């Protein structure tokens, strides 16, 4: 289970806010008139250009490099700086250290591959550098993960050998929770001191061979996320039916209609599905520092499920 942050948000002010509300897709840009045939961007110091490149996507950087030989050379120098082994290793090690014991199978495989690549310190062509930076984007995200094994995560009947057991997953190399059978399923957690910004809450689950979910069409599973806001806090509730669970059991990605706002991403390592799926709640915007809470609850179905 984790809370991921993208970027802090701010609101447009005054008349700019009114124009934004009228046409949120429209952007006004000032284009300075040129009095000669010069190219002002060429005159910028390399440090300024690298700052500009850093704010662009890798796709845009690649497109920019194809405009002329000079820009291709500048982009090549930028890529070499960005692919500095010590710089990337610092980001990689920071992510691994923060999420020690909670890396996914995909992350374990990718981390080993990147560590070997960075340790080699061989001269790379441009295609290799682009791929390296693309893989490193995964480690530049801000995430705060917790394990449902931990006591700070609410999970009724956990450690009860008849209902919910904690056991070791040798493939993952850590303990996980397995639901054997319950009538009341509930998982919840609260993150404290969450700063303003955009966030998404996600949980990873895996369906076993003896999966039983005897819901009737009207019996829903409830996913809830709450966050602080100015005045009244926000709340988002998503209800999914047995159809959603059937898709997950069959390793299918539920449609938008079935998912009701939940997004599902299947983990794949070397082209093979691992069985783990990341279920993500819709994005929320935290306006002031406070608590963000998540709850998964399945209580409408009174029958044993597991």
Coordinates of C-alpha atoms in Angstrom, one line a residue:
X1 CA 0.0 0.0 0.0
X2 CA 1.4 3.4 -0.8
X3 CA 0.8 7.1 -1.2
X4 CA 2.4 8.7 -4.3
X5 CA 3.0 12.4 -4.8
X6 CA 3.4 14.1 -8.2
X7 CA 3.7 17.9 -7.9
X8 CA 2.5 20.6 -5.5
X9 CA -0.5 22.6 -6.8
X10 CA -1.4 26.2 -6.9
X11 CA -4.4 28.1 -8.0
X12 CA -4.5 30.8 -10.7
X13 CA -5.1 34.3 -9.4
X14 CA -7.5 37.1 -10.4
X15 CA -8.5 37.4 -14.0
X16 CA -6.1 34.6 -14.9
X17 CA -8.2 32.3 -12.8
X18 CA -11.4 33.4 -14.7
X19 CA -9.8 32.7 -18.1
X20 CA -8.6 29.4 -16.8
X21 CA -12.1 28.4 -15.8
X22 CA -13.5 29.5 -19.1
X23 CA -11.1 27.5 -21.2
X24 CA -8.8 25.3 -19.1
X25 CA -7.0 23.9 -22.2
X26 CA -6.1 27.3 -23.6
X27 CA -2.6 28.7 -22.9
X28 CA -1.4 32.2 -23.8
X29 CA 2.2 32.5 -24.9
X30 CA 4.1 35.6 -25.7
X31 CA 6.1 35.3 -28.8
X32 CA 8.8 38.0 -29.0
X33 CA 9.3 39.5 -32.5
X34 CA 12.7 38.9 -34.0
X35 CA 14.4 41.8 -35.7
X36 CA 17.0 39.7 -37.5
X37 CA 17.7 36.1 -38.5
X38 CA 19.3 35.2 -35.1
X39 CA 18.2 32.3 -32.9
X40 CA 18.0 33.6 -29.3
X41 CA 18.0 30.2 -27.7
X42 CA 21.5 29.4 -29.2
X43 CA 22.8 32.4 -27.3
X44 CA 21.8 31.0 -23.9
X45 CA 24.5 29.6 -21.6
X46 CA 24.8 25.8 -21.5
X47 CA 23.6 25.9 -17.9
X48 CA 20.4 27.6 -18.9
X49 CA 19.8 25.2 -21.7
X50 CA 20.3 22.2 -19.4
X51 CA 17.8 23.7 -17.0
X52 CA 15.3 23.9 -19.9
X53 CA 16.1 20.3 -21.0
X54 CA 15.5 19.1 -17.5
X55 CA 12.0 20.4 -17.5
X56 CA 11.1 18.6 -20.8
X57 CA 10.1 15.0 -21.2
X58 CA 12.6 12.7 -22.8
X59 CA 10.4 12.6 -25.9
X60 CA 10.5 16.4 -26.2
X61 CA 14.3 16.4 -25.7
X62 CA 14.7 13.8 -28.4
X63 CA 12.5 15.9 -30.8
X64 CA 14.5 19.0 -30.0
X65 CA 17.8 17.3 -30.7
X66 CA 16.6 16.5 -34.3
X67 CA 16.2 20.2 -35.2
X68 CA 19.8 20.8 -36.1
X69 CA 23.3 19.5 -35.6
X70 CA 24.1 22.1 -32.9
X71 CA 21.1 21.2 -30.8
X72 CA 21.9 17.5 -31.3
X73 CA 25.3 18.1 -29.9
X74 CA 24.0 20.1 -26.9
X75 CA 21.4 17.4 -26.1
X76 CA 24.1 14.8 -26.3
X77 CA 26.2 16.7 -23.7
X78 CA 23.1 17.1 -21.5
X79 CA 22.4 13.3 -21.7
X80 CA 26.0 12.5 -20.7
X81 CA 25.7 14.8 -17.7
X82 CA 22.4 13.3 -16.7
X83 CA 23.7 9.7 -17.0
X84 CA 26.6 10.4 -14.6
X85 CA 26.9 7.1 -12.6
X86 CA 27.3 8.7 -9.2
X87 CA 24.3 10.9 -9.7
X88 CA 22.0 8.1 -10.8
X89 CA 23.3 5.7 -8.2
X90 CA 22.5 8.3 -5.5
X91 CA 18.9 8.5 -6.7
X92 CA 18.6 4.7 -7.0
X93 CA 20.1 4.0 -3.6
X94 CA 17.9 6.6 -2.0
X95 CA 14.7 5.0 -3.4
X96 CA 15.9 1.5 -2.4
X97 CA 16.9 2.6 1.1
X98 CA 13.6 4.4 1.7
X99 CA 11.5 1.4 0.5
X100 CA 13.8 -1.3 1.9
X101 CA 11.8 -4.5 2.3
X102 CA 8.9 -3.3 0.2
X103 CA 10.3 -3.4 -3.3
X104 CA 8.1 -5.2 -5.9
X105 CA 9.4 -8.0 -8.0
X106 CA 9.7 -5.7 -11.0
X107 CA 11.7 -3.2 -8.9
X108 CA 14.0 -5.9 -7.6
X109 CA 14.8 -7.0 -11.1
X110 CA 15.1 -3.5 -12.5
X111 CA 17.3 -2.4 -9.6
X112 CA 19.7 -5.2 -10.1
X113 CA 19.9 -4.5 -13.8
X114 CA 20.5 -0.8 -13.3
X115 CA 23.1 -1.3 -10.6
X116 CA 25.1 -3.6 -12.9
X117 CA 24.8 -1.1 -15.7
X118 CA 25.9 1.9 -13.6
X119 CA 28.8 -0.1 -12.1
X120 CA 30.1 -1.0 -15.5
X121 CA 30.6 2.8 -16.3
X122 CA 31.1 2.1 -20.0
X123 CA 30.6 4.6 -22.8
X124 CA 26.9 4.5 -23.9
X125 CA 25.3 5.5 -27.1
X126 CA 22.4 7.9 -27.2
X127 CA 19.7 5.2 -27.3
X128 CA 21.1 3.5 -24.2
X129 CA 21.2 6.8 -22.4
X130 CA 17.6 7.5 -23.2
X131 CA 16.5 4.1 -22.0
X132 CA 18.6 4.5 -18.8
X133 CA 17.0 7.8 -18.0
X134 CA 13.5 6.5 -18.8
X135 CA 14.1 3.6 -16.3
X136 CA 15.4 6.0 -13.7
X137 CA 12.1 8.0 -13.8
X138 CA 10.6 5.2 -11.7
X139 CA 13.0 6.0 -8.9
X140 CA 12.5 9.7 -9.0
X141 CA 8.9 9.5 -7.7
X142 CA 8.0 10.4 -4.1
X143 CA 6.3 7.4 -2.5
X144 CA 5.4 6.5 1.1
X145 CA 4.8 2.8 1.4
X146 CA 3.5 0.6 4.3
X147 CA 3.0 -3.1 4.6
X148 CA -0.3 -4.6 5.6
X149 CA 1.8 -6.8 7.9
X150 CA 2.6 -3.8 10.0
X151 CA 0.5 -3.1 13.1
X152 CA -0.1 0.5 12.1
X153 CA -2.2 -0.7 9.2
X154 CA -5.7 -1.6 10.4
X155 CA -6.6 -5.2 9.4
X156 CA -9.2 -7.1 11.5
X157 CA -8.4 -10.7 12.2
X158 CA -4.8 -10.4 11.2
X159 CA -2.7 -13.2 12.7
X160 CA -5.8 -15.2 13.4
X161 CA -4.9 -18.6 11.9
X162 CA -8.5 -19.3 11.0
X163 CA -9.1 -16.1 9.1
X164 CA -6.1 -13.9 8.1
X165 CA -2.6 -15.2 8.4
X166 CA 0.8 -13.6 8.0
X167 CA 3.2 -15.7 6.0
X168 CA 6.5 -15.4 4.1
X169 CA 6.5 -15.1 0.4
X170 CA 9.8 -16.6 -0.7
X171 CA 9.5 -15.0 -4.2
X172 CA 9.2 -11.5 -2.8
X173 CA 11.5 -12.3 0.1
X174 CA 9.2 -10.8 2.8
X175 CA 6.1 -11.4 4.8
X176 CA 2.6 -10.9 3.3
X177 CA -0.9 -11.2 4.5
X178 CA -3.2 -14.0 3.1
X179 CA -6.9 -13.9 3.6
X180 CA -8.1 -17.5 4.2
X181 CA -11.7 -16.7 4.9
X182 CA -13.6 -13.8 6.3
X183 CA -17.1 -12.4 6.4
X184 CA -16.0 -8.8 7.2
X185 CA -13.0 -7.6 5.1
X186 CA -11.5 -4.3 6.0
X187 CA -8.0 -2.7 5.5
X188 CA -7.2 0.9 6.5
X189 CA -4.3 3.3 7.0
X190 CA -3.7 7.0 7.7
X191 CA -0.7 9.0 6.6
X192 CA 0.1 11.9 8.9
X193 CA 1.5 15.3 8.0
X194 CA 0.8 15.1 4.3
X195 CA 1.8 18.3 2.6
X196 CA -0.2 20.1 -0.1
X197 CA 0.0 18.6 -3.5
X198 CA -1.4 15.9 -5.8
X199 CA -1.5 12.4 -4.5
X200 CA -2.7 8.9 -5.5
X201 CA -3.3 6.0 -3.1
X202 CA -2.7 2.5 -4.3
X203 CA -2.7 -1.1 -2.9
X204 CA -1.1 -4.2 -4.4
X205 CA -3.1 -7.5 -4.3
X206 CA -2.8 -11.0 -5.6
X207 CA -5.6 -13.5 -6.2
X208 CA -5.0 -17.1 -5.1
X209 CA -6.1 -20.3 -6.8
X210 CA -8.9 -20.8 -4.2
X211 CA -10.4 -17.4 -4.6
X212 CA -14.0 -17.2 -3.4
X213 CA -16.0 -14.0 -3.7
X214 CA -19.7 -15.1 -3.6
X215 CA -21.2 -11.6 -4.1
X216 CA -24.5 -10.9 -5.6
X217 CA -24.8 -8.1 -8.2
X218 CA -26.0 -5.5 -5.6
X219 CA -23.2 -6.3 -3.1
X220 CA -20.3 -3.8 -3.5
X221 CA -16.8 -3.5 -2.3
X222 CA -16.1 0.0 -1.0
X223 CA -12.8 1.9 -1.6
X224 CA -12.5 5.2 0.2
X225 CA -9.9 7.9 0.4
X226 CA -10.2 11.1 2.6
X227 CA -7.9 14.1 2.5
X228 CA -7.7 17.6 4.2
X229 CA -8.9 20.7 2.4
X230 CA -9.7 24.3 3.1
X231 CA -12.9 24.3 5.2
X232 CA -14.4 20.8 4.6
X233 CA -12.0 18.0 3.7
X234 CA -12.5 15.9 0.6
X235 CA -13.7 12.3 0.3
X236 CA -13.8 10.0 -2.7
X237 CA -15.8 6.7 -2.5
X238 CA -15.6 4.1 -5.3
X239 CA -17.9 1.1 -5.3
X240 CA -17.1 -2.0 -7.4
X241 CA -19.1 -5.1 -8.0
X242 CA -18.4 -8.8 -8.4
X243 CA -17.7 -8.0 -12.1
X244 CA -14.5 -6.1 -11.0
X245 CA -13.3 -9.0 -8.9
X246 CA -14.0 -11.5 -11.7
X247 CA -11.8 -9.4 -14.0
X248 CA -9.0 -9.4 -11.4
X249 CA -9.4 -13.2 -10.9
X250 CA -9.0 -13.7 -14.6
X251 CA -6.0 -11.4 -14.8
X252 CA -7.9 -8.9 -16.9
X253 CA -7.9 -5.2 -16.7
X254 CA -11.4 -3.9 -15.8
X255 CA -13.0 -1.4 -18.1
X256 CA -13.6 2.2 -17.0
X257 CA -17.2 1.4 -16.4
X258 CA -16.5 -1.7 -14.3
X259 CA -13.7 0.0 -12.4
X260 CA -15.7 3.2 -11.5
X261 CA -12.5 5.2 -11.3
X262 CA -10.1 2.5 -10.0
X263 CA -7.1 1.9 -12.3
X264 CA -5.4 -1.5 -12.4
X265 CA -1.8 -2.2 -13.5
X266 CA -0.5 -5.7 -13.8
X267 CA 3.1 -6.4 -12.8
X268 CA 5.2 -8.0 -15.4
X269 CA 8.8 -9.2 -15.1
X270 CA 10.7 -10.1 -18.3
X271 CA 7.4 -10.4 -20.2
X272 CA 5.7 -12.6 -17.6
X273 CA 2.8 -11.6 -15.3
X274 CA 3.7 -12.1 -11.7
X275 CA 0.1 -12.2 -10.5
X276 CA 0.4 -9.0 -8.5
X277 CA -1.8 -6.1 -9.6
X278 CA -1.6 -2.5 -8.4
X279 CA -5.0 -0.9 -7.8
X280 CA -4.9 2.8 -7.7
X281 CA -7.5 5.3 -6.5
X282 CA -8.3 8.5 -8.5
X283 CA -6.0 11.5 -7.9
X284 CA -6.7 13.8 -4.9
X285 CA -5.6 17.3 -4.3
X286 CA -4.5 18.1 -0.8
X287 CA -4.9 21.8 -0.1
X288 CA -3.5 22.0 3.4
X289 CA -1.2 19.8 5.5
X290 CA -3.0 17.1 7.3
X291 CA -4.1 13.4 7.3
X292 CA -4.8 11.3 4.2
X293 CA -6.6 8.1 5.0
X294 CA -7.5 5.0 2.9
X295 CA -10.0 2.2 3.5
X296 CA -10.9 -0.9 1.7
X297 CA -14.1 -2.4 3.0
X298 CA -16.2 -5.4 1.9
X299 CA -19.1 -5.9 4.4
X300 CA -22.2 -6.0 2.2
X301 CA -21.6 -9.7 1.3
X302 CA -22.4 -11.7 4.5
X303 CA -20.9 -15.0 3.1
X304 CA -17.5 -16.4 3.7
X305 CA -15.0 -15.1 1.2
X306 CA -11.2 -15.6 0.8

